PDB file of C-alpha atoms in Angstrom:
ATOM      1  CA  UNK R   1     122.899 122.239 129.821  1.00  0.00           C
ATOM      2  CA  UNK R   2     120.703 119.581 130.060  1.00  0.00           C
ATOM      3  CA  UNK R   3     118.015 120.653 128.242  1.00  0.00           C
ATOM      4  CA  UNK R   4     120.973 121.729 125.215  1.00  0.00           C
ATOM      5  CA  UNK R   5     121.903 117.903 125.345  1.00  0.00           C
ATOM      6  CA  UNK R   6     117.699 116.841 125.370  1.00  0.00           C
ATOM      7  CA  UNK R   7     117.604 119.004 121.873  1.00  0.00           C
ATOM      8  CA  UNK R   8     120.506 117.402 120.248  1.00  0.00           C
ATOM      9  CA  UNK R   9     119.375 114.035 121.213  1.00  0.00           C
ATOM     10  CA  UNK R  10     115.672 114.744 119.765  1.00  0.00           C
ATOM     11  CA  UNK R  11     116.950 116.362 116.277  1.00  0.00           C
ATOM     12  CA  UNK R  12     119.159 113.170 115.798  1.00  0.00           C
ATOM     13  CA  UNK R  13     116.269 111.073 116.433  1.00  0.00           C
ATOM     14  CA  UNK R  14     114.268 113.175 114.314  1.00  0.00           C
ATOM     15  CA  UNK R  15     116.647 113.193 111.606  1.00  0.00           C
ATOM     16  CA  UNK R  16     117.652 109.536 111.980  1.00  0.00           C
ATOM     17  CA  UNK R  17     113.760 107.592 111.431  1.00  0.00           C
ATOM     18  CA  UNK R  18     113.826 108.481 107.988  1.00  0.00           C
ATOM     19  CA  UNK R  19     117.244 106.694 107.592  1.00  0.00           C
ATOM     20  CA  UNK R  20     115.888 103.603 109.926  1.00  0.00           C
ATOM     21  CA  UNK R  21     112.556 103.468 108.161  1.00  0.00           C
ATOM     22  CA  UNK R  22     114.644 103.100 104.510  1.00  0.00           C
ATOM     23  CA  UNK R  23     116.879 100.888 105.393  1.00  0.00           C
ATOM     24  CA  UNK R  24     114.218  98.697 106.677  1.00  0.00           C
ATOM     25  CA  UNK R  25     112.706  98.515 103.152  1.00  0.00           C
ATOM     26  CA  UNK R  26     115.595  97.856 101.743  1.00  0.00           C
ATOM     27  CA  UNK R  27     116.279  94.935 103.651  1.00  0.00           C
ATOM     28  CA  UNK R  28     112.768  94.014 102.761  1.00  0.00           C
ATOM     29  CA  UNK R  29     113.392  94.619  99.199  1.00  0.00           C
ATOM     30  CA  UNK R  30     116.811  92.168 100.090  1.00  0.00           C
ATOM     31  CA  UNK R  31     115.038  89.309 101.155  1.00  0.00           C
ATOM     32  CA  UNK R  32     112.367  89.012  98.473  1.00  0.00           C
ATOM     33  CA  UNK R  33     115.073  89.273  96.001  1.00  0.00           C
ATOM     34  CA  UNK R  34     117.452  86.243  98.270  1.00  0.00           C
ATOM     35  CA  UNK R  35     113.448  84.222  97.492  1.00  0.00           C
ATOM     36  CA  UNK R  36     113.004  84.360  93.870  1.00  0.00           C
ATOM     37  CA  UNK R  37     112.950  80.869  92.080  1.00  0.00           C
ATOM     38  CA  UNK R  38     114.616  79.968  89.101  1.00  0.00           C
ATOM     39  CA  UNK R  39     113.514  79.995  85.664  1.00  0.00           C
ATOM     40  CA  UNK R  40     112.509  84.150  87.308  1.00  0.00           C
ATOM     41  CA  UNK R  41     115.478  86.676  87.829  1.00  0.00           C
ATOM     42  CA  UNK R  42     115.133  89.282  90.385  1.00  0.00           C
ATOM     43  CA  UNK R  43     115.145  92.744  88.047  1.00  0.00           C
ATOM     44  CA  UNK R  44     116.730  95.724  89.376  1.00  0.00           C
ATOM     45  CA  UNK R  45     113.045  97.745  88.435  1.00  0.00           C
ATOM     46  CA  UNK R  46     111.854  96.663  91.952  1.00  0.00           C
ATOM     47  CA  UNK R  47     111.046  99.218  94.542  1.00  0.00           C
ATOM     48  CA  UNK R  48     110.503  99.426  98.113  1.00  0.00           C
ATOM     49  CA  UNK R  49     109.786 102.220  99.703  1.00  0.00           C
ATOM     50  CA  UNK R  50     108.193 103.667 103.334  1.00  0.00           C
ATOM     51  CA  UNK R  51     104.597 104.775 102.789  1.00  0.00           C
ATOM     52  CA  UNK R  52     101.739 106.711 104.675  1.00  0.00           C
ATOM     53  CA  UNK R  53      98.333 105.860 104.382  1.00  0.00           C
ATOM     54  CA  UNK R  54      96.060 108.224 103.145  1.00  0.00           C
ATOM     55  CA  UNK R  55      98.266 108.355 100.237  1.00  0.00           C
ATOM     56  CA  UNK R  56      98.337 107.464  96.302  1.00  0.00           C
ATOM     57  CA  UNK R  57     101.505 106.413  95.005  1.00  0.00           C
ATOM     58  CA  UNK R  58     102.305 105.918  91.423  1.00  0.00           C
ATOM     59  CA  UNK R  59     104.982 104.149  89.990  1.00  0.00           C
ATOM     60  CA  UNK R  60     106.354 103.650  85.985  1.00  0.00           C
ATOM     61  CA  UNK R  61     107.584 100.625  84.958  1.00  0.00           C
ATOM     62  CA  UNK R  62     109.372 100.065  81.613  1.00  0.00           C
ATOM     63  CA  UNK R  63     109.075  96.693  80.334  1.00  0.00           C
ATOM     64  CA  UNK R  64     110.683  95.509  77.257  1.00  0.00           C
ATOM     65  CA  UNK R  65     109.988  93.061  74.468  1.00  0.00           C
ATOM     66  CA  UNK R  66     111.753  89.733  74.780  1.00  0.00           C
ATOM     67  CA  UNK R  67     111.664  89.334  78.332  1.00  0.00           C
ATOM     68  CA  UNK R  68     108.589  87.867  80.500  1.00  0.00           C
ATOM     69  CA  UNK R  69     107.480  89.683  83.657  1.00  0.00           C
ATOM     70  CA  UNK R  70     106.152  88.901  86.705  1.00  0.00           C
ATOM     71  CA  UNK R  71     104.955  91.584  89.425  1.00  0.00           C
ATOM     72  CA  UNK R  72     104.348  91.073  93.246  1.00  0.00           C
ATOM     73  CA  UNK R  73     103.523  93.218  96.019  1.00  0.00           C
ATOM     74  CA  UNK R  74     104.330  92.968  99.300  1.00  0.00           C
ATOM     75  CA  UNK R  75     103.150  95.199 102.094  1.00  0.00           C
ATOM     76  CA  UNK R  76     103.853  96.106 106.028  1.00  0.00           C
ATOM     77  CA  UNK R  77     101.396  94.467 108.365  1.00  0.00           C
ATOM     78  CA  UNK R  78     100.785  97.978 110.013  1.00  0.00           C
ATOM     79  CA  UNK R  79      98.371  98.679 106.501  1.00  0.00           C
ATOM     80  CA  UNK R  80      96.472  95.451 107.191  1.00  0.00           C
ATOM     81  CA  UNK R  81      96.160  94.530 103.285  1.00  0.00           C
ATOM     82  CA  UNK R  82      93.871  97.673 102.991  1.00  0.00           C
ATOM     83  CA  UNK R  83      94.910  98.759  99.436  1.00  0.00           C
ATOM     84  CA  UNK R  84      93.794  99.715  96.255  1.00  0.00           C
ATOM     85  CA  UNK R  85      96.194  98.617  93.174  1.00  0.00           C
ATOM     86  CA  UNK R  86      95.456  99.680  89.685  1.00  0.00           C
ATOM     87  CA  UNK R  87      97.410  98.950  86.797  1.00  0.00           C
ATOM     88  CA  UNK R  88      97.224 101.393  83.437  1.00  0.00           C
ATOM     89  CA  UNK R  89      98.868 100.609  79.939  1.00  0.00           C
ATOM     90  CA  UNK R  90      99.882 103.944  79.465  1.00  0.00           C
ATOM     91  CA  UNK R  91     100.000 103.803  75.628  1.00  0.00           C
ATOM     92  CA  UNK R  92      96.466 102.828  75.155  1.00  0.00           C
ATOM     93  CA  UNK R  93      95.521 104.450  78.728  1.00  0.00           C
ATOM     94  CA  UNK R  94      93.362 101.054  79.364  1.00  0.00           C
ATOM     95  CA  UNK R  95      93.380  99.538  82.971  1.00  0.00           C
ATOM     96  CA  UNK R  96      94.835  96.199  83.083  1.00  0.00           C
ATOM     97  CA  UNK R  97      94.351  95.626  86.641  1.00  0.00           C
ATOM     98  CA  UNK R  98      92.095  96.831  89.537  1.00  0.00           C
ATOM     99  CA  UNK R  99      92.358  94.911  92.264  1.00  0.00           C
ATOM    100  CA  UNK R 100      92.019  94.971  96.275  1.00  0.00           C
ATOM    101  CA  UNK R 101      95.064  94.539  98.769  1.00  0.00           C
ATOM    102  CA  UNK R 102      92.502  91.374 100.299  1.00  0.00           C
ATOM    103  CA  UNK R 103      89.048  90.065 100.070  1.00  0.00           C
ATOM    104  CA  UNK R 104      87.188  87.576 102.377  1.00  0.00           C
ATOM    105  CA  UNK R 105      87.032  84.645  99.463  1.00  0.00           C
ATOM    106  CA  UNK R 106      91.297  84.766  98.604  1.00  0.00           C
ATOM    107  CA  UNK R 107      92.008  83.470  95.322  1.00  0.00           C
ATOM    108  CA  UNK R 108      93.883  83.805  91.843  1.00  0.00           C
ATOM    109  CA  UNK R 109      93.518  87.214  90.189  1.00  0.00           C
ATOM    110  CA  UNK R 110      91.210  88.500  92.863  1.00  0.00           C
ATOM    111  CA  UNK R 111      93.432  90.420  95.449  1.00  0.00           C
ATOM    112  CA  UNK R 112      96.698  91.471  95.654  1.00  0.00           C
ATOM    113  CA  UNK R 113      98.418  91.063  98.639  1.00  0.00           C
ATOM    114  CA  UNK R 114      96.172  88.005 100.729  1.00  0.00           C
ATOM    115  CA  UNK R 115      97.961  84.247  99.920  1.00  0.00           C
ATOM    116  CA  UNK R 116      95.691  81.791  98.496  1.00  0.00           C
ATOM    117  CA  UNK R 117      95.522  77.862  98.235  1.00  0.00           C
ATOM    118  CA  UNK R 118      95.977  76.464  95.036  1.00  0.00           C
ATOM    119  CA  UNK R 119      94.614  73.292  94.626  1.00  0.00           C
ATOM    120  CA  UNK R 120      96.987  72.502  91.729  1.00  0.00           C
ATOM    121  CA  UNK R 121      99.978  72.447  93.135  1.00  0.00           C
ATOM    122  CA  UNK R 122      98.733  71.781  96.476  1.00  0.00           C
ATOM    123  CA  UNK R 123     100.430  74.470  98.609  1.00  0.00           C
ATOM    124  CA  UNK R 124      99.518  78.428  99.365  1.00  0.00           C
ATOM    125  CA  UNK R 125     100.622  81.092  96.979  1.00  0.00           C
ATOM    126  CA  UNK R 126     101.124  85.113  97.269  1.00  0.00           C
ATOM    127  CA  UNK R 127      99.713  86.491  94.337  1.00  0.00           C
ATOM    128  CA  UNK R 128     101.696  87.160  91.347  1.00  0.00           C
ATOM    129  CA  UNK R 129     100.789  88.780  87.752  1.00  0.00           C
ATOM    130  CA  UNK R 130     102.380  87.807  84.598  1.00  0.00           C
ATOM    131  CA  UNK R 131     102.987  90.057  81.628  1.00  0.00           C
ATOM    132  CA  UNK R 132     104.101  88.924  78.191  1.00  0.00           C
ATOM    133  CA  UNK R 133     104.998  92.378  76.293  1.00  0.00           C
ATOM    134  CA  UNK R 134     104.860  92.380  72.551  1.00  0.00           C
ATOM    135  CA  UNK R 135     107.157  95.505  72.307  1.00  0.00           C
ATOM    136  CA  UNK R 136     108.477  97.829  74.863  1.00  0.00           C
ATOM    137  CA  UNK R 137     105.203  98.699  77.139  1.00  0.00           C
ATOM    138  CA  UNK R 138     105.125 101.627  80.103  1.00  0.00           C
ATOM    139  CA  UNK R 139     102.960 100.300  83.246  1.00  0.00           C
ATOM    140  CA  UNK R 140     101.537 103.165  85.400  1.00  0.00           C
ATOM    141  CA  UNK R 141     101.099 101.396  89.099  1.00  0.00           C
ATOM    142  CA  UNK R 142      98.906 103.337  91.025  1.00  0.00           C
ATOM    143  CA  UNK R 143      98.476 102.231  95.239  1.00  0.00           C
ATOM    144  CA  UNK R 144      96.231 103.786  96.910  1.00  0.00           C
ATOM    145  CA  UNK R 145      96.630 103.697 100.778  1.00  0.00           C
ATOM    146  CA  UNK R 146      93.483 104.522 102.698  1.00  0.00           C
ATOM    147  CA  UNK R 147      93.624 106.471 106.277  1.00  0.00           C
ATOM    148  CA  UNK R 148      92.297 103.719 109.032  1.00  0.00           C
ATOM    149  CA  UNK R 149      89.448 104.425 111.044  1.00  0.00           C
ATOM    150  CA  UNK R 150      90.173 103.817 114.677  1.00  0.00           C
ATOM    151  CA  UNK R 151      87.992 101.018 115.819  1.00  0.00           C
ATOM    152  CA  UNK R 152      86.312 103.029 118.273  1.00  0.00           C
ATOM    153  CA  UNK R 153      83.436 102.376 120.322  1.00  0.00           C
ATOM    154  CA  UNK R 154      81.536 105.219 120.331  1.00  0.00           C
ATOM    155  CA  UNK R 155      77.670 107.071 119.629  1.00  0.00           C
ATOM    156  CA  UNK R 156      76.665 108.018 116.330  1.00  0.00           C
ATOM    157  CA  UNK R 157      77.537 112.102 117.085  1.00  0.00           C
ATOM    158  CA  UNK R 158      81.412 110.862 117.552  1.00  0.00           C
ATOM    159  CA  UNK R 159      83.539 110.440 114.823  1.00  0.00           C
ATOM    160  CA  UNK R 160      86.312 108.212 115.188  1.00  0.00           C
ATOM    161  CA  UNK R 161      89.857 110.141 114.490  1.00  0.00           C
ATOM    162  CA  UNK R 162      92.188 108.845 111.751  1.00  0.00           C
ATOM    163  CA  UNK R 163      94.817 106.627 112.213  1.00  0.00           C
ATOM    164  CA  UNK R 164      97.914 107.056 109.655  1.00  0.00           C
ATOM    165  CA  UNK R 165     100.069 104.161 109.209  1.00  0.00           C
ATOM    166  CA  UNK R 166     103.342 103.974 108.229  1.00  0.00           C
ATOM    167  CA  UNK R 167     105.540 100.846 106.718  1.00  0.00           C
ATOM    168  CA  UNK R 168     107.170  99.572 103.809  1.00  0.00           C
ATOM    169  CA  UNK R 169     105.654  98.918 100.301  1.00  0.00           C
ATOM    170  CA  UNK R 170     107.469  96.323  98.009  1.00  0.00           C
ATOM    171  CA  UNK R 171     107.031  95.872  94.518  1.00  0.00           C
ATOM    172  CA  UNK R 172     109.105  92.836  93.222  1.00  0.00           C
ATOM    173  CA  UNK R 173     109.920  92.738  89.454  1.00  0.00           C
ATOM    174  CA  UNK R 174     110.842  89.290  88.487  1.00  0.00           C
ATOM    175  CA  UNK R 175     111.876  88.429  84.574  1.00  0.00           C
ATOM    176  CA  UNK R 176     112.899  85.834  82.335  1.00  0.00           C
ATOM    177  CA  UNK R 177     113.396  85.040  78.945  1.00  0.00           C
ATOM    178  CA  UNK R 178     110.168  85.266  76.864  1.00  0.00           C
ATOM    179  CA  UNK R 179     108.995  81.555  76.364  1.00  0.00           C
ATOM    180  CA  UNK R 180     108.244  82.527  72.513  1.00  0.00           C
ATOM    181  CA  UNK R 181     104.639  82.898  70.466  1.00  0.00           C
ATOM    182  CA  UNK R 182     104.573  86.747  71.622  1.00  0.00           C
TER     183      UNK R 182
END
């Protein structure tokens, strides 16, 4: 009988983490959107969603004329900034953006996820990245997630096993009114 219960209790664990691990992104998703500043409305085109390295995910964004965009990305601590993020126009098929999750030198336009010092406004900022659409534009956002290497002290003949992570992976779409001239 006991080991009956032990099976029931494991398949509603096993059933449950999914559950756990989305509503934890949601919340995350939650309290990005309870931080966005005015003129910038949060826009219901924001994801955030539990991720694996050693996977590529893509994502489509729709953006429309009239409106002004900004994009952030926010990721679990478990990844440890190591990302790839690529942005494709997908009517002209032209990268817009190819980026790193961090870099040792943070700064504007130069990683992703890493905050930076601005010197203007005298304060640290996470990375954001504006878009100004002429007429309706699709956005192809493609992360790539790279396994971990276990930091592993060990001879040349061993190789060190992979490590996958798993966390949350925000993208926050933020819009306002276009400011005009596009």
């Amino acid at each position: 009988m006991k080991i009956m219960k032990m099976k029931i209790l494991i398949l509603m664990l096993a059933f449950a983490l999914p559950y756990t691990a989305s509503a934890q992104c949601t919340k995350k998703l939650d309290f990005h959107r309870l931080r966005v500043k005015q003129p910038w409305a949060y826009n219901n085109l924001s994801k955030s969603a539990t991720c694996t390295s050693g996977n590529q995910y893509e994502f489509v964004l729709t953006l429309t004329k009239g409106k002004d965009y900004r994009i952030q990305f926010f990721a679990a601590s478990v990844f440890n900034n190591t990302m790839n993020f690529k942005i494709i126009d997908m009517s002209t098929q032209k990268t817009v953006m190819d980026l790193p999750g961090n870099i040792y030198e943070p700064g504007a336009g130069k990683q992703v996820l890493t905050d930076y010092f601005d010197e203007d406004r005298g304060k640290m900022i996470h990375p954001y990245f504006d878009f100004f659409p002429a007429s309706t534009a699709k956005l192809k956002i493609i992360i790539d997630i790279p396994v971990a290497k276990q930091e592993i002290e060990a001879s040349d003949s061993y190789q060190a096993p992979e490590q996958k992570n798993r966390g949350c992976l925000t993208v926050l779409v933020l819009d306002k009114p276009a400011s005009g001239g596009w």
